[in-house]
Coordinates of C-alpha atoms and ligand atoms in Angstrom, one line a residue:
X1 CA 24.8 52.0 123.8
X2 CA 26.1 54.6 126.3
X3 CA 24.2 57.9 126.0
X4 CA 25.9 61.3 125.5
X5 CA 27.3 63.1 128.6
X6 CA 27.1 59.8 130.6
X7 CA 30.1 59.6 133.0
X8 CA 32.4 56.7 132.2
X9 CA 35.4 55.2 134.0
X10 CA 38.1 53.8 131.8
X11 CA 40.4 51.4 133.6
X12 CA 43.3 49.1 132.6
X13 CA 43.4 47.9 136.3
X14 CA 46.6 50.0 136.9
X15 CA 45.3 53.5 136.1
X16 CA 41.9 54.9 135.4
X17 CA 40.3 58.0 133.8
X18 CA 36.9 59.6 134.4
X19 CA 35.5 60.8 131.0
X20 CA 32.1 61.5 129.4
X21 CA 30.6 60.3 126.1
X22 CA 31.2 63.2 123.6
X23 CA 32.8 64.1 120.3
X24 CA 36.1 64.9 122.0
X25 CA 39.4 63.0 121.9
X26 CA 40.9 61.9 125.2
X27 CA 44.7 61.6 125.5
X28 CA 46.1 58.8 127.8
X29 CA 49.8 57.9 128.3
X30 CA 49.1 55.0 125.9
X31 CA 47.5 56.8 123.0
X32 CA 44.3 58.6 122.1
X33 CA 40.7 57.5 122.5
X34 CA 37.9 58.9 120.4
X35 CA 35.2 59.3 123.0
X36 CA 32.4 59.1 120.4
X37 CA 33.2 55.4 120.1
X38 CA 31.7 54.9 123.6
X39 CA 28.3 55.5 122.0
X40 CA 28.6 52.0 120.4
X41 CA 29.7 50.3 123.6
X42 CA 28.1 48.9 126.8
X43 CA 29.5 49.0 130.3
X44 CA 31.8 46.0 130.7
X45 CA 33.1 46.3 127.1
X46 CA 36.6 47.4 126.2
X47 CA 37.8 50.3 124.1
X48 CA 41.3 50.7 122.6
X49 CA 43.5 53.7 122.1
X50 CA 45.0 54.4 118.6
X51 CA 48.1 52.5 120.0
X52 CA 45.9 49.5 120.8
X53 CA 46.1 49.9 124.6
X54 CA 42.9 48.5 126.0
X55 CA 40.7 50.0 128.7
X56 CA 37.6 48.4 130.4
X57 CA 34.5 50.6 130.3
X58 CA 33.0 50.8 133.8
X59 CA 30.0 52.7 135.3
X60 CA 31.6 55.1 137.8
X61 CA 30.3 55.0 141.4
X62 CA 30.6 57.6 144.2
X63 CA 34.2 56.6 145.3
X64 CA 35.3 57.2 141.7
X65 CA 34.0 60.8 141.9
X66 CA 35.7 61.2 145.2
X67 CA 39.0 60.1 143.5
X68 CA 38.6 62.0 140.2
X69 CA 36.5 65.1 140.8
X70 CA 38.2 68.5 140.9
X71 CA 38.9 69.6 144.5
X72 CA 38.6 73.1 146.0
X73 CA 39.4 72.0 149.5
X74 CA 39.6 68.9 151.6
X75 CA 36.5 66.7 150.9
X76 CA 35.0 64.5 153.5
X77 CA 36.6 61.0 153.5
X78 CA 34.5 58.0 152.5
X79 CA 35.0 56.5 156.0
X80 CA 33.4 59.6 157.6
X81 CA 30.7 59.7 155.0
X82 CA 29.9 56.1 155.8
X83 CA 29.4 57.0 159.4
X84 CA 27.0 59.8 158.4
X85 CA 24.9 57.5 156.1
X86 CA 24.9 54.7 158.6
X87 CA 24.0 56.6 161.8
X88 CA 21.3 58.8 160.1
X89 CA 19.9 55.8 158.2
X90 CA 19.6 58.1 155.2
X91 CA 17.0 56.7 152.8
X92 CA 15.5 57.2 149.4
X93 CA 12.6 59.3 150.6
X94 CA 14.7 61.8 152.6
X95 CA 15.6 65.4 151.8
X96 CA 18.9 66.8 153.0
X97 CA 20.2 70.2 153.7
X98 CA 24.1 70.4 153.4
X99 CA 26.7 73.2 154.0
X100 CA 29.4 74.0 152.9
X101 CA 29.4 72.3 149.6
X102 CA 33.2 72.5 149.1
X103 CA 34.0 70.2 146.1
X104 CA 30.5 68.6 146.5
X105 CA 31.8 65.2 147.4
X106 CA 29.6 64.7 150.5
X107 CA 26.7 66.1 148.5
X108 CA 27.3 63.5 145.7
X109 CA 27.3 60.6 148.2
X110 CA 24.1 62.0 149.9
X111 CA 22.4 62.5 146.6
X112 CA 23.2 58.9 145.7
X113 CA 21.0 57.8 148.5
X114 CA 18.5 60.6 149.3
X115 CA 15.6 61.9 147.3
X116 CA 16.9 65.4 147.2
X117 CA 19.9 67.4 148.5
X118 CA 20.2 71.2 148.7
X119 CA 23.7 72.3 149.5
X120 CA 25.0 75.8 150.3
X121 CA 28.4 77.2 149.5
X122 CA 29.5 80.8 150.1
X123 CA 32.5 80.9 147.8
X124 CA 31.4 81.6 144.2
X125 CA 34.3 79.8 142.5
X126 CA 33.8 76.7 144.7
X127 CA 30.1 76.8 143.7
X128 CA 31.2 76.6 140.0
X129 CA 33.5 73.6 140.6
X130 CA 30.9 71.8 142.8
X131 CA 28.2 72.3 140.1
X132 CA 30.6 70.8 137.5
X133 CA 31.5 67.9 139.7
X134 CA 27.8 67.1 140.4
X135 CA 27.0 67.4 136.7
X136 CA 29.9 65.0 136.0
X137 CA 28.4 62.6 138.5
X138 CA 25.1 62.8 136.6
X139 CA 23.2 63.8 139.7
X140 CA 19.9 65.5 139.0
X141 CA 18.7 65.6 142.6
X142 CA 21.5 67.8 144.1
X143 CA 21.1 71.5 143.9
X144 CA 24.1 73.8 144.7
X145 CA 23.0 77.2 146.1
X146 CA 25.4 80.2 146.3
X147 CA 25.1 81.8 149.7
X148 CA 26.2 81.9 153.4
X149 CA 24.1 79.3 155.2
X150 CA 24.0 81.3 158.4
X151 CA 21.6 84.1 157.2
X152 CA 20.1 81.8 154.5
X153 CA 18.7 79.5 157.3
X154 CA 16.0 82.1 158.0
X155 CA 14.9 82.1 154.3
X156 CA 14.3 78.4 154.1
X157 CA 10.6 77.6 153.9
X158 CA 10.8 73.8 153.9
X159 CA 11.8 71.1 156.4
X160 CA 14.5 68.5 155.9
X161 CA 15.1 64.9 157.3
X162 CA 18.9 65.3 157.6
X163 CA 21.1 68.4 157.9
X164 CA 24.9 68.0 157.4
X165 CA 27.3 70.8 158.2
X166 CA 31.0 70.6 157.2
X167 CA 32.1 74.2 157.7
X168 CA 33.7 76.6 160.1
X169 CA 31.2 78.2 162.4
X170 CA 28.8 75.3 162.2
X171 CA 27.9 76.2 165.8
X172 CA 26.3 79.4 164.6
X173 CA 24.0 77.4 162.3
X174 CA 22.8 75.0 165.1
X175 CA 20.3 77.4 166.8
X176 CA 18.4 77.7 163.4
X177 CA 18.3 73.9 162.8
X178 CA 15.1 73.2 164.8
X179 CA 13.0 75.4 162.5
X180 CA 14.0 73.4 159.4
X181 CA 14.5 69.8 160.6
X182 CA 11.6 67.4 160.7
X183 CA 10.8 65.8 164.0
X184 CA 13.0 62.7 164.4
X185 CA 15.4 64.0 161.9
X186 CA 19.2 64.2 162.3
X187 CA 21.7 67.0 162.5
X188 CA 25.3 65.9 161.7
X189 CA 28.4 68.1 161.9
X190 CA 32.0 67.4 160.9
X191 CA 34.7 69.4 162.6
X192 CA 38.5 68.7 162.5
X193 CA 39.3 70.4 165.8
X194 CA 38.4 69.7 169.5
X195 CA 37.7 73.5 170.0
X196 CA 35.3 73.7 167.1
X197 CA 33.6 70.5 168.2
X198 CA 33.2 71.8 171.8
X199 CA 31.4 74.9 170.5
X200 CA 29.1 72.7 168.4
X201 CA 28.3 70.5 171.4
X202 CA 27.5 73.6 173.5
X203 CA 25.1 74.9 170.8
X204 CA 23.5 71.4 170.5
X205 CA 23.0 71.2 174.3
X206 CA 21.2 74.6 174.2
X207 CA 19.0 73.4 171.4
X208 CA 17.7 70.4 173.4
X209 CA 18.5 67.7 170.9
X210 CA 18.4 64.0 171.9
X211 CA 20.8 61.0 171.3
X212 CA 23.8 63.4 171.0
X213 CA 27.1 61.6 170.2
X214 CA 30.5 62.8 169.0
X215 CA 32.6 60.1 167.3
X216 CA 35.9 59.7 165.6
X217 CA 36.2 57.0 162.9
X218 CA 39.7 55.6 162.6
X219 CA 40.5 53.7 159.4
X220 CA 43.6 51.5 159.3
X221 CA 44.5 50.0 156.0
X222 CA 46.5 46.7 156.2
X223 CA 49.6 46.9 154.1
X224 CA 50.9 43.7 152.5
X225 CA 54.6 44.2 151.8
X226 CA 57.6 42.0 151.1
X227 CA 59.0 42.8 154.6
X228 CA 55.7 41.8 156.3
X229 CA 52.1 42.6 156.9
X230 CA 50.9 45.3 159.2
X231 CA 48.5 48.3 159.6
X232 CA 49.5 51.4 157.6
X233 CA 51.8 53.6 159.7
X234 CA 50.0 56.8 158.4
X235 CA 48.3 58.8 161.2
X236 CA 44.6 58.6 160.7
X237 CA 42.9 61.7 162.2
X238 CA 40.4 63.5 159.9
X239 CA 37.7 65.0 162.0
X240 CA 35.0 64.5 164.7
X241 CA 31.4 63.7 163.7
X242 CA 28.7 64.9 166.0
X243 CA 25.2 63.4 165.5
X244 CA 22.1 64.8 167.2
X245 CA 18.4 64.0 166.8
X246 CA 15.4 66.2 167.1
Ligands
LIG301 C1 35.7 71.5 154.2 S1 34.8 72.2 152.9 C2 33.5 71.2 152.7 C3 33.8 69.9 151.9 C4 32.6 69.1 151.5 N1 31.9 68.6 152.6 C5 33.0 68.0 150.5 O1 32.9 66.8 150.9 O2 33.5 68.3 149.4 C6 34.0 73.6 153.8 C7 33.3 74.5 152.9 O3 32.4 75.3 153.6 C8 32.3 76.6 153.0 N2 31.7 77.5 154.0 C9 32.3 77.9 155.1 N3 31.4 78.7 155.8 C10 30.2 78.7 155.1 C11 29.0 79.3 155.3 N4 28.7 80.1 156.3 N5 28.0 79.1 154.3 C12 28.3 78.4 153.2 N6 29.4 77.8 153.0 C13 30.4 77.9 153.9 C14 33.7 76.9 152.6 O4 33.8 77.9 151.6 C15 34.2 75.5 152.2 O5 34.1 75.4 150.8

């Protein structure tokens, strides 16, 4: 039995759809599925369209939300999110402050691991989309706040274990971090450009953080083609990740 509103991934191994259990009908290229029938199913079962095309019912995981959630801008890539999770050692007891929310993709991955995530987004329409994405992902521990994190930092009256900043002007947030980051906690920033990263490093140096590092993570997919096997020729830069500890 899959409960109402539970997110479900339907896959025929070639294409996939992210849906939720409801009374709606879902139209695929191979016919229509009555989503209420999912209530009688378990993950791992199959469900057929009215044209008898079969889909496997899977429980979606964070990379599925990365692929299928609505985007308002460029989300953080899983390779960069992996670096953040690994180098901060984010754990189940941690609380996280995140800005800007964007589509909420990083917030979903953080919420998958941490106890609680509060994420700030200044654009009202992006807040709406992110809240929907987070609801679709079934996350109850991720709260999207509408507001500009720079003035909002002064209004926060709790401390966090990890702070993640993926936004322009992150350097302007850095001077306020000490007041809301637990001792031994981590600040992580993501910045696509050298110029932005240099400003962040300068702000971090003024803030007297320790263990400061800026890294770039290059991901090379290996392509297996008829002509031969080689790394993908796509250029791989996304952004620089700066990690600092209090
Ligand atoms: C690149 S997106 C973040 C993507 C997000 N990390 C994700 O994985 O989906 C940057 C977001 O920061 C927001 N932003 C920029 N400055 C901000 C500020 N001062 N306070 C809150 N949000 C801000 C922008 O509106 C934008 O949506």
